[in-house]
Amino acid sequence: WFKQRRPELLKLYETDIYGRVPANAPKATFKVLETDTNALNGLSVYKLVEIHFQGEPEGSNVILHEYLPAKAAGPVPMLLQLVFFSNLPTPETTSNAAAAGPRGRPVFHETGPLTNILERGYGYATFRYTEVQPDNGNTYHSGVIGLTLAPGQAKPAPDEWGTISAWAWAASRVLDYFATDPAIDAKRVALIGHSRLGKTALWAGAQDPRFALIFSSCAGEMGSALARRDFGETVDDMAANFPWQFAGNFQKYPGHWTNMPVDAHMLIALNAPHTVFITGGTQDQWADPRGEFLAEVAAGPVYRLLGKTGLGVTNGPPLDTPLITGDLGFNYHTGGHTIAPGDWQAFLDFADKHLKPKADR
């Protein structure tokens, strides 16, 4: 697995799906801008961290919001989440309730139940993905991708990174920073992402074995769901609507998706032996939650080969009944394209099994 098949699969994903990181990717530097030792009424130590990529103009930085449990006796495990919006975590103990937007629509609050996270002994950090690289096809000259383009070059080479690879690469740079902070146990870091950021989390975990756990929420097509099921969103949809997220070579597969040399179970298996937790929703059939479950089942043999366990079942579980006894976890929640409160609770229970020493469980 490690000497032959895994390198083959990783190369296929790099070349044809997400794109490889070019050799001239910029170096990252880190600066703690603020520290509040009495955040959340003494529950947390809060740090505002600036991540600067060499070559970016001053002021073009990624901002990391970091919360650590105030009374931790030693280095703590961390939950790192890539987020869409600028909204900061709030201290609800179960989940962030969705407030009504200007047209009465719910506002998606993606961040985790911060008080619960801290009380369980975890640190929690977030950064906004578009601060690394904009999420559209007209801005290749912006962000980290723009820093690697040669004069006159309009976009990356066909086998080089799309935006998913850029966001995943940035998550690993945050992990570099965690390794410099004595308050953090950088060997016990979980990476969390939803939707396209769930794809990003799986791809980051496949490339960087330092991540101990991956939580991929509703990642769907070209992420956690089997493409060959041809259910919900398809390869053709992804290639037409989000081409910038992938390598240029991905455009070989619209209309020919059965010729793709990989599928979602292989991406999950590339994360082995570290643990993976995946979720889907009843009202999110576009992301094919059944295909997500089947992909995890199909990744199980690699986990078992490496002395780990898979889901432990081959039939889908009842609704809102998490599978978290093995090294692969799954929850099919009632609801839509979101990280539901039950997903967070199941993930934290799953994390307790895999990120905490046995004495602390």
Coordinates of N, CA, C and O in Angstrom, one line a residue, residues 256-316:
H256 N -17.2 11.6 -19.9 CA -16.4 10.4 -19.9 C -16.0 10.0 -18.5 O -14.9 9.6 -18.2
W257 N -16.9 10.3 -17.6 CA -16.6 10.1 -16.1 C -16.2 8.7 -15.8 O -15.6 8.4 -14.8
T258 N -16.7 7.7 -16.6 CA -16.4 6.3 -16.2 C -14.9 6.0 -16.6 O -14.4 5.0 -16.1
N259 N -14.3 6.9 -17.3 CA -12.8 6.8 -17.6 C -11.9 7.4 -16.5 O -10.7 7.2 -16.6
M260 N -12.5 8.0 -15.5 CA -11.7 8.6 -14.4 C -11.0 7.5 -13.7 O -11.6 6.4 -13.4
P261 N -9.7 7.6 -13.4 CA -8.9 6.5 -12.9 C -9.1 6.4 -11.3 O -8.6 5.5 -10.7
V262 N -9.9 7.3 -10.7 CA -10.1 7.2 -9.3 C -11.6 7.5 -9.0 O -12.4 7.9 -9.8
D263 N -11.9 7.2 -7.7 CA -13.3 7.5 -7.2 C -13.2 7.8 -5.7 O -12.1 7.6 -5.1
A264 N -14.3 8.2 -5.1 CA -14.2 8.8 -3.8 C -13.7 7.8 -2.7 O -13.0 8.2 -1.8
H265 N -13.9 6.5 -2.9 CA -13.4 5.6 -1.9 C -11.9 5.6 -1.8 O -11.3 5.3 -0.8
M266 N -11.3 5.9 -3.0 CA -9.8 6.0 -3.0 C -9.3 7.2 -2.3 O -8.3 7.1 -1.6
L267 N -10.0 8.3 -2.4 CA -9.6 9.5 -1.7 C -9.7 9.3 -0.2 O -8.9 9.7 0.6
I268 N -10.8 8.6 0.2 CA -11.0 8.3 1.7 C -9.8 7.4 2.1 O -9.2 7.6 3.2
A269 N -9.6 6.3 1.3 CA -8.5 5.4 1.6 C -7.1 6.0 1.7 O -6.3 5.6 2.5
L270 N -6.9 7.1 0.9 CA -5.6 7.8 1.0 C -5.4 8.4 2.3 O -4.3 8.8 2.7
N271 N -6.5 8.6 3.1 CA -6.3 9.2 4.4 C -5.9 8.1 5.5 O -5.5 8.5 6.6
A272 N -6.0 6.9 5.2 CA -5.6 5.8 6.1 C -4.1 5.9 6.4 O -3.3 6.3 5.6
P273 N -3.7 5.7 7.7 CA -4.6 5.1 8.7 C -5.3 6.1 9.7 O -5.9 5.6 10.6
H274 N -5.2 7.4 9.4 CA -5.8 8.3 10.3 C -7.4 8.3 10.1 O -7.8 7.9 9.0
T275 N -8.1 8.7 11.1 CA -9.5 8.5 11.1 C -10.2 9.6 10.3 O -9.8 10.7 10.1
V276 N -11.4 9.2 9.8 CA -12.2 10.0 8.9 C -13.7 9.9 9.4 O -14.2 8.8 9.6
F277 N -14.4 11.1 9.5 CA -15.8 11.2 9.8 C -16.5 11.9 8.7 O -16.1 13.0 8.4
I278 N -17.6 11.3 8.2 CA -18.3 11.9 7.1 C -19.8 12.0 7.4 O -20.3 11.1 8.1
T279 N -20.4 13.1 6.9 CA -21.8 13.2 7.2 C -22.6 13.6 5.9 O -22.0 14.1 4.9
G280 N -23.9 13.3 5.9 CA -24.8 13.7 4.8 C -26.2 14.0 5.4 O -26.4 13.6 6.6
G281 N -27.0 14.6 4.6 CA -28.3 15.0 5.1 C -29.5 14.5 4.2 O -29.3 14.3 3.0
T282 N -30.6 14.2 4.8 CA -31.8 13.7 4.1 C -32.3 14.7 3.0 O -32.8 14.3 2.0
Q283 N -32.1 16.0 3.3 CA -32.6 17.0 2.3 C -31.4 17.5 1.4 O -31.5 18.5 0.8
D284 N -30.4 16.7 1.4 CA -29.2 17.1 0.6 C -28.9 15.9 -0.4 O -27.7 15.5 -0.4
Q285 N -29.8 15.4 -1.1 CA -29.6 14.3 -2.1 C -28.7 14.7 -3.2 O -28.1 13.9 -3.9
W286 N -28.6 16.0 -3.5 CA -27.6 16.5 -4.5 C -26.2 16.1 -4.2 O -25.4 15.8 -5.1
A287 N -25.9 16.0 -2.9 CA -24.5 15.5 -2.5 C -24.5 14.0 -2.3 O -23.4 13.5 -2.0
D288 N -25.6 13.3 -2.5 CA -25.6 11.8 -2.5 C -25.1 11.2 -1.2 O -24.0 10.6 -1.2
P289 N -25.8 11.4 -0.1 CA -25.4 10.8 1.1 C -25.2 9.3 1.1 O -24.3 8.7 1.7
R290 N -26.1 8.6 0.3 CA -25.9 7.2 0.1 C -24.6 6.9 -0.6 O -23.9 5.9 -0.1
G291 N -24.2 7.6 -1.6 CA -22.9 7.4 -2.2 C -21.7 7.7 -1.3 O -20.7 7.1 -1.4
E292 N -21.9 8.6 -0.3 CA -20.9 8.9 0.7 C -20.7 7.7 1.6 O -19.6 7.3 1.9
F293 N -21.8 7.1 2.0 CA -21.7 5.9 2.9 C -21.0 4.8 2.1 O -20.1 4.1 2.7
L294 N -21.5 4.5 0.9 CA -20.9 3.4 0.1 C -19.4 3.6 -0.1 O -18.6 2.7 -0.2
A295 N -19.0 4.9 -0.3 CA -17.5 5.2 -0.5 C -16.8 4.8 0.8 O -15.7 4.2 0.7
E296 N -17.3 5.1 1.9 CA -16.6 4.7 3.2 C -16.5 3.2 3.3 O -15.5 2.7 3.8
V297 N -17.6 2.5 3.0 CA -17.6 1.1 3.0 C -16.5 0.5 2.1 O -15.7 -0.4 2.5
A298 N -16.4 1.1 0.9 CA -15.4 0.6 0.0 C -14.0 1.0 0.4 O -13.0 0.3 -0.1
A299 N -13.8 2.0 1.2 CA -12.5 2.3 1.7 C -12.0 1.4 2.9 O -10.8 1.4 3.2
G300 N -13.0 0.7 3.4 CA -12.7 -0.2 4.6 C -11.6 -1.1 4.4 O -10.8 -1.3 5.4
P301 N -11.4 -1.8 3.3 CA -10.3 -2.8 3.2 C -8.9 -2.2 3.4 O -8.1 -2.9 4.0
V302 N -8.7 -1.0 3.0 CA -7.4 -0.4 3.2 C -7.2 -0.2 4.7 O -6.1 -0.4 5.3
Y303 N -8.2 0.3 5.4 CA -8.1 0.5 6.9 C -7.8 -0.8 7.6 O -6.9 -0.9 8.4
R304 N -8.5 -1.9 7.1 CA -8.3 -3.2 7.8 C -6.9 -3.7 7.4 O -6.2 -4.3 8.3
L305 N -6.4 -3.5 6.2 CA -5.0 -3.8 5.8 C -4.0 -3.2 6.8 O -3.0 -3.9 7.1
L306 N -4.3 -2.0 7.2 CA -3.3 -1.3 8.1 C -3.6 -1.5 9.6 O -3.1 -0.7 10.4
G307 N -4.4 -2.5 9.9 CA -4.7 -2.8 11.3 C -5.7 -1.9 11.9 O -5.9 -1.9 13.2
K308 N -6.5 -1.2 11.1 CA -7.6 -0.3 11.7 C -8.9 -1.0 11.3 O -9.0 -2.1 10.8
T309 N -10.0 -0.3 11.7 CA -11.3 -0.8 11.4 C -12.1 0.2 10.5 O -11.8 1.4 10.6
G310 N -13.0 -0.3 9.8 CA -13.9 0.5 8.9 C -15.1 0.9 9.7 O -15.1 1.0 10.9
L311 N -16.2 1.0 8.9 CA -17.5 1.4 9.5 C -18.1 0.2 10.3 O -18.9 0.5 11.2
G312 N -17.7 -1.0 9.9 CA -18.3 -2.1 10.7 C -19.6 -2.6 10.1 O -20.1 -3.6 10.6
V313 N -20.2 -2.0 9.2 CA -21.4 -2.4 8.6 C -21.4 -2.1 7.1 O -20.5 -1.4 6.6
T314 N -22.3 -2.8 6.4 CA -22.4 -2.6 4.9 C -23.8 -2.0 4.5 O -24.0 -1.6 3.4
N315 N -24.7 -2.0 5.5 CA -26.0 -1.4 5.2 C -26.0 0.0 5.9 O -25.5 0.1 7.1
G316 N -26.7 1.0 5.3 CA -26.7 2.3 5.9 C -27.4 2.3 7.2 O -28.4 1.5 7.5

